[in-house]
Coordinates of C-alpha atoms in Angstrom, one line a residue:
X7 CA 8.2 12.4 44.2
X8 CA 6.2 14.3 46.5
X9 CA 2.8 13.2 47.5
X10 CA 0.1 15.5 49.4
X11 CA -2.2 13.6 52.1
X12 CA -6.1 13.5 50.5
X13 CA -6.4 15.3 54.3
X14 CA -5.1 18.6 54.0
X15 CA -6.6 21.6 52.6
X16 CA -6.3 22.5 48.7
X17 CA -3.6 25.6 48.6
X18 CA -4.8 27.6 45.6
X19 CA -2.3 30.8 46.0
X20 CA 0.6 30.8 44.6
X21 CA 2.5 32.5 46.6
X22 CA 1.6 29.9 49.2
X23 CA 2.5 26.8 47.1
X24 CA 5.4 24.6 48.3
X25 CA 8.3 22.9 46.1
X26 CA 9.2 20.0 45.8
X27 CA 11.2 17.9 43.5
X28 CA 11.7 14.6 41.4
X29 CA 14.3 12.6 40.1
X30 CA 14.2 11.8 35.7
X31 CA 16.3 11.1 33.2
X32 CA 19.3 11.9 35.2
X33 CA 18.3 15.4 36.8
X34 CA 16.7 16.6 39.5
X35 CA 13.2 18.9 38.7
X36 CA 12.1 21.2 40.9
X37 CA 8.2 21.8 40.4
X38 CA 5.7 23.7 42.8
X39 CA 1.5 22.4 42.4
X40 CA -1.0 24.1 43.4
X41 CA -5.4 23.6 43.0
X42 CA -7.1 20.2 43.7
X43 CA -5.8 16.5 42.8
X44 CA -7.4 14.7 40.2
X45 CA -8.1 14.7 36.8
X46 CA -6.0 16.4 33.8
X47 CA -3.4 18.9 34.9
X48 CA -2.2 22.3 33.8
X49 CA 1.3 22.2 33.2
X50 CA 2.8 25.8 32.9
X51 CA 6.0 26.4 30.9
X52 CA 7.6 29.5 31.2
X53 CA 9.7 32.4 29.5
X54 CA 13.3 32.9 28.6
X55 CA 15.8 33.1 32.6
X56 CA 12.5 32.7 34.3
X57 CA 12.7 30.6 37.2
X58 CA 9.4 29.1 39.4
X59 CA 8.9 32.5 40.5
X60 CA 8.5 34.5 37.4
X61 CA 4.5 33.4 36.6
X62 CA 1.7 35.8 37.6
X63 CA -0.3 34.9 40.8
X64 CA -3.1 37.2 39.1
X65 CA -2.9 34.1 35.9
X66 CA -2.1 31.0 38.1
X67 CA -4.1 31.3 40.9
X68 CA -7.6 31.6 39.3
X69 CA -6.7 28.5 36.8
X70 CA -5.8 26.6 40.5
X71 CA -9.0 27.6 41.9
X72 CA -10.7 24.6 39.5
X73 CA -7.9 22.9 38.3
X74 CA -4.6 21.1 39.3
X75 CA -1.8 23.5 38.6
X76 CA 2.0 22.8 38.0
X77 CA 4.9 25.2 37.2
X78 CA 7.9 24.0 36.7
X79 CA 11.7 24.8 36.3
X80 CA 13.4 23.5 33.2
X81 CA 16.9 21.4 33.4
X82 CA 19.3 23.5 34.7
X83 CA 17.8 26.9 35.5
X84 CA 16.8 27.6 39.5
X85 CA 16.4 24.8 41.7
X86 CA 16.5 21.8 38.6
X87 CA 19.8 20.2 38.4
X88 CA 21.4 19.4 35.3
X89 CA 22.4 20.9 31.9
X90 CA 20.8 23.5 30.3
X91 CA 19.9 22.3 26.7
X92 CA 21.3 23.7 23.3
X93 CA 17.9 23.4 21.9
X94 CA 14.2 24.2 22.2
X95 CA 13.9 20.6 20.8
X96 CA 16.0 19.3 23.8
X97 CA 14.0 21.4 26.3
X98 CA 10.4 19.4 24.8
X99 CA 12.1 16.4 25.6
X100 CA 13.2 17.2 28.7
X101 CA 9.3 18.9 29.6
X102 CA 8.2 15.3 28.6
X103 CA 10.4 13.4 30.7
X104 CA 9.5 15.8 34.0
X105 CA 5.8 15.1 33.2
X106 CA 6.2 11.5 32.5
X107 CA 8.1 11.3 36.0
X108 CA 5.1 12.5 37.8
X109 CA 3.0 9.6 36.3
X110 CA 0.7 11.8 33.9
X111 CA 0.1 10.6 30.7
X112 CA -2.4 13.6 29.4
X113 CA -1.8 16.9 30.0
X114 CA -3.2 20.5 29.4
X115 CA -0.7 23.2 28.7
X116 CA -0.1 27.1 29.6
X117 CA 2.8 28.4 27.8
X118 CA 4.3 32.0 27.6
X119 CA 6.8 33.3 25.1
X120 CA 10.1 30.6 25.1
X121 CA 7.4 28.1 26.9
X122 CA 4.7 28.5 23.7
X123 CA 8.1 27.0 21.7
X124 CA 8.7 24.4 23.7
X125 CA 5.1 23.8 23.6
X126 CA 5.0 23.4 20.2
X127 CA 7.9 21.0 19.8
X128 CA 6.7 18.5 22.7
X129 CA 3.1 18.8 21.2
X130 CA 4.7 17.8 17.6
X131 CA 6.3 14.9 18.7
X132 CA 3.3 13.7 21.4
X133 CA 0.3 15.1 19.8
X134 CA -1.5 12.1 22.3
X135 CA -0.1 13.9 25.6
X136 CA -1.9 17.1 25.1
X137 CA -5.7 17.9 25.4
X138 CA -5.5 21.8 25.3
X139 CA -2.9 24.5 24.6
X140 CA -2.7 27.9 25.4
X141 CA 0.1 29.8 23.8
X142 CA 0.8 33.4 24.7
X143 CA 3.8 35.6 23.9
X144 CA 5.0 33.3 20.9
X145 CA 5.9 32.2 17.7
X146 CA 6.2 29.0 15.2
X147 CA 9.6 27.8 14.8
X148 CA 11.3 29.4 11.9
X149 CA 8.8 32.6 12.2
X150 CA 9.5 36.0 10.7
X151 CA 12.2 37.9 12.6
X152 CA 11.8 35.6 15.8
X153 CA 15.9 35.1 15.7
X154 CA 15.9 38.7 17.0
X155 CA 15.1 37.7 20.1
X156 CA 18.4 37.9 21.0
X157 CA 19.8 41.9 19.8
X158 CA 15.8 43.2 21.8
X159 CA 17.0 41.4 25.0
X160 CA 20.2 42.5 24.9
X161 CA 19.0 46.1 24.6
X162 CA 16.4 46.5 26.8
X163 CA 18.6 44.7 29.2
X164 CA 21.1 47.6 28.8
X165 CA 18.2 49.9 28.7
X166 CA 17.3 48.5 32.1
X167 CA 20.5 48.5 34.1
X168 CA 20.7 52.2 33.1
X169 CA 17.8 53.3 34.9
X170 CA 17.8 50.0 37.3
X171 CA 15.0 48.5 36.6
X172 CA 13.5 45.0 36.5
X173 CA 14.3 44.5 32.8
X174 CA 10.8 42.6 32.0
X175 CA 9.6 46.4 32.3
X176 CA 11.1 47.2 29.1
X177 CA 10.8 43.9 27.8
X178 CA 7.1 43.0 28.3
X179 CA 5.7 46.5 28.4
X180 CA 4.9 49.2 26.6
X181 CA 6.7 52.5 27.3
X182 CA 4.5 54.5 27.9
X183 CA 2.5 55.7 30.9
X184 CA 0.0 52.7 30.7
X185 CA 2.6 49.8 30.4
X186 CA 4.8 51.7 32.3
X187 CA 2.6 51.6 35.4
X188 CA 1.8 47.7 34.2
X189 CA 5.2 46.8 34.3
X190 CA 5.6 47.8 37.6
X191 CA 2.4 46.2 39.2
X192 CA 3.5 43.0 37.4
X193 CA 7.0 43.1 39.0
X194 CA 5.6 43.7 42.5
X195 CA 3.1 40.6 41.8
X196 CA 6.2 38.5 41.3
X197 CA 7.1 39.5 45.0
X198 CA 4.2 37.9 47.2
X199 CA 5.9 34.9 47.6
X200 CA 8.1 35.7 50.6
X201 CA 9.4 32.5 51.4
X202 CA 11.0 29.4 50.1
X203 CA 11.6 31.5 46.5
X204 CA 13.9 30.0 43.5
X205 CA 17.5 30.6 42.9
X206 CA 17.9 32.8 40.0
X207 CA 19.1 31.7 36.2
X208 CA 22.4 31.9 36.3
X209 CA 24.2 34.1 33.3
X210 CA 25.5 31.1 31.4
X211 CA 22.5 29.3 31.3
X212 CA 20.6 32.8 29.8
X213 CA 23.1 32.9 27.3
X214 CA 22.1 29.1 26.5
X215 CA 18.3 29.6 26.1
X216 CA 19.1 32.9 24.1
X217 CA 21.0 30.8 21.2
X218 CA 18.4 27.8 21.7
X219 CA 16.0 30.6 20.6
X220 CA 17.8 31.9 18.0
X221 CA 17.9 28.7 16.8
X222 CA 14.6 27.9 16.9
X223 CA 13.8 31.5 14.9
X224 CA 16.3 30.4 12.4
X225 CA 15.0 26.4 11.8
X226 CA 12.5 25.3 9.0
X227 CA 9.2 25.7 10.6
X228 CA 7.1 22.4 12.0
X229 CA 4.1 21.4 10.2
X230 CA 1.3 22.8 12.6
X231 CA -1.5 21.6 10.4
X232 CA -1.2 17.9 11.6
X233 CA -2.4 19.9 15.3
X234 CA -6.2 19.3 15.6
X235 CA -6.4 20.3 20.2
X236 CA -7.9 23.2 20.8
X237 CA -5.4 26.1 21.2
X238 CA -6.1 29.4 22.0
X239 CA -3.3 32.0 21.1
X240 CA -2.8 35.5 23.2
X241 CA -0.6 38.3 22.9
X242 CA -0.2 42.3 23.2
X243 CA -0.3 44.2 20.4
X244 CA 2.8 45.6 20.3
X245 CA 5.1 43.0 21.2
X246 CA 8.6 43.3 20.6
X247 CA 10.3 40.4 21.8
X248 CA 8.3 38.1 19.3
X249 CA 6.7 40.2 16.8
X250 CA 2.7 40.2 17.3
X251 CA 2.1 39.1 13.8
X252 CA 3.9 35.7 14.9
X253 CA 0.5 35.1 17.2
X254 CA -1.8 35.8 14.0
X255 CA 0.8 33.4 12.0
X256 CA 0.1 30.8 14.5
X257 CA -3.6 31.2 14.4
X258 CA -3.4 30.4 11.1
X259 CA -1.4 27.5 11.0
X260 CA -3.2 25.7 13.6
X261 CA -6.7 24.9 12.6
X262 CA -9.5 26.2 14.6
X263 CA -7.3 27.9 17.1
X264 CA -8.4 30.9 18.4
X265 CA -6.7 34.5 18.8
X266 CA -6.5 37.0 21.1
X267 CA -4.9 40.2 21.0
X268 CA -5.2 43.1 23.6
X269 CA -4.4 46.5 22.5
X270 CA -2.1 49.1 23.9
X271 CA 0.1 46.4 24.9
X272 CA 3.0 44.1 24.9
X273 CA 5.2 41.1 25.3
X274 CA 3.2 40.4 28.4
X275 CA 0.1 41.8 27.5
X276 CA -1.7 38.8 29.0
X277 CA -0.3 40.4 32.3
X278 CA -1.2 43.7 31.5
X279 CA -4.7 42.6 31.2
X280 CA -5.0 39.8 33.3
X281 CA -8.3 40.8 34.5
X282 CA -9.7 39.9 31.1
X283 CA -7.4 37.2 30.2
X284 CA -7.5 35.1 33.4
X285 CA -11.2 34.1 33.1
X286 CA -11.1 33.6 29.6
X287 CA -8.0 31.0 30.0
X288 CA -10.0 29.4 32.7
X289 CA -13.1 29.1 30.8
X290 CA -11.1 27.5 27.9
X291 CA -9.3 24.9 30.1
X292 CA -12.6 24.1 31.7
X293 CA -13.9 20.4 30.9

């Protein structure tokens, strides 16, 4: 595991942020940190094929500005070694065995959209580990219409190679002017980190997280009433990958969670409006 000397200066961008990696479990996880040492860490956990470089500077780099930030890449997608897992299930354990590897024993957690599932499970089965949760873009397990995931992405990723574009444009955006001009800010976001930048999800291990999905949309849903950290839930209101209503479901389910929903927008309406949404996240995480 990496180690940073108390010396040097705190990198809070993002873009700037090196990688590094450690060994658990029998793969190899590569993780980027950002913000200054000490205390309770964020630990991001990101989308469906997104790699280290998918999260938005505009949402990471004001969290890092007061708090220790890590992102990292799940078992076998970008630089992490290793199998991708069959299940969401799998992919908690795996999250808790990364974060148990770098010595942390309580945690607060970011999650967008596949992440905010994975969330859920790890939080389930270590409701000790977590202090705060922040799930955007997401849905309970076994939530109305969340298996089809799958036939949107497939799509819009059609949709996307026609008029070769990014596909999160189509996927986390609205189609019209507004998201459309969103979508493309977001994309060229994702592009300030010029160096040192992640290897991309390979098409085998998509197809993986797809099904693992699926299967999670498909499953009996978890008892979310036993959750009692604060969680605050975000989302566009139009989001087609998982259905808006999903974030209002898990409002309900998790007592005294609080809900957010920006209009006129999408999947990645938290994106779309970062402005807004940044602040507020930081606030919440605050201690």
């Amino acid at each position: 595991m990496s180690s940073n000397n108390s010396a040097e200066p705190v990198i809070t961008s993002y873009a700037q942020a090196p990688t590094h990696t450690v060994d658990a479990g029998g793969a190899t996880y590569a993780y980027r940190e950002l913000g200054p040492k000490g205390g309770i860490p964020v630990v991001f956990f990101v989308h469906l094929a997104a790699t280290l470089d998918n999260w938005d500077p505009r949402i990471v780099d004001p969290i890092a500005r007061h708090r220790h930030v890590i992102t990292f890449d799940n078992k076998g997608v970008g630089a992490s070694t290793g199998q991708v897992p069959q299940t969401i299930e799998e992919m908690a354990d795996d999250a808790f065995t990364f974060i148990k590897a770098l010595g942390y024993t309580r945690i607060d957690v970011f999650s967008f959209s596949m992440g905010g599932m994975v969330a859920q499970d790890l939080v389930v089965k270590h409701p000790d580990l977590v202090r705060k949760l922040i799930l955007t873009g997401t849905g309970p397990r076994g939530g109305k219409d969340m298996d089809k995931v799958l036939r949107t992405t497939c799509l819009d990723l059609v949709r996307a190679g026609i008029t070769r574009s990014d596909p999160k444009e189509f996927l986390f955006f609205n189609r019209n002017a507004t998201g459309k001009r969103a979508g493309k800010a977001f994309i060229k976001r994702l592009q300030e980190r010029a160096a040192g930048r992640d290897s991309e999800i390979s098409l085998k291990a998509f197809q993986t997280q797809l099904r693992a999905i699926q299967r999670f949309g498909r499953s009996a849903p978890s008892d979310l009433s036993q959750l009692t950290l604060p969680t605050l839930i975000a989302n566009g209101d139009n989001d087609r990958m998982v259905p808006s209503i999903l974030s209002n479901d898990l409002h309900q389910r998790i007592t005294g969670s609080e809900l957010v929903i920006y209009f006129d927008s999408g999947h990645g309406g938290i994106f779309q409006f970062h402005e807004e949404f940044a602040p507020l996240a930081t606030r919440f995480l605050a201690s």
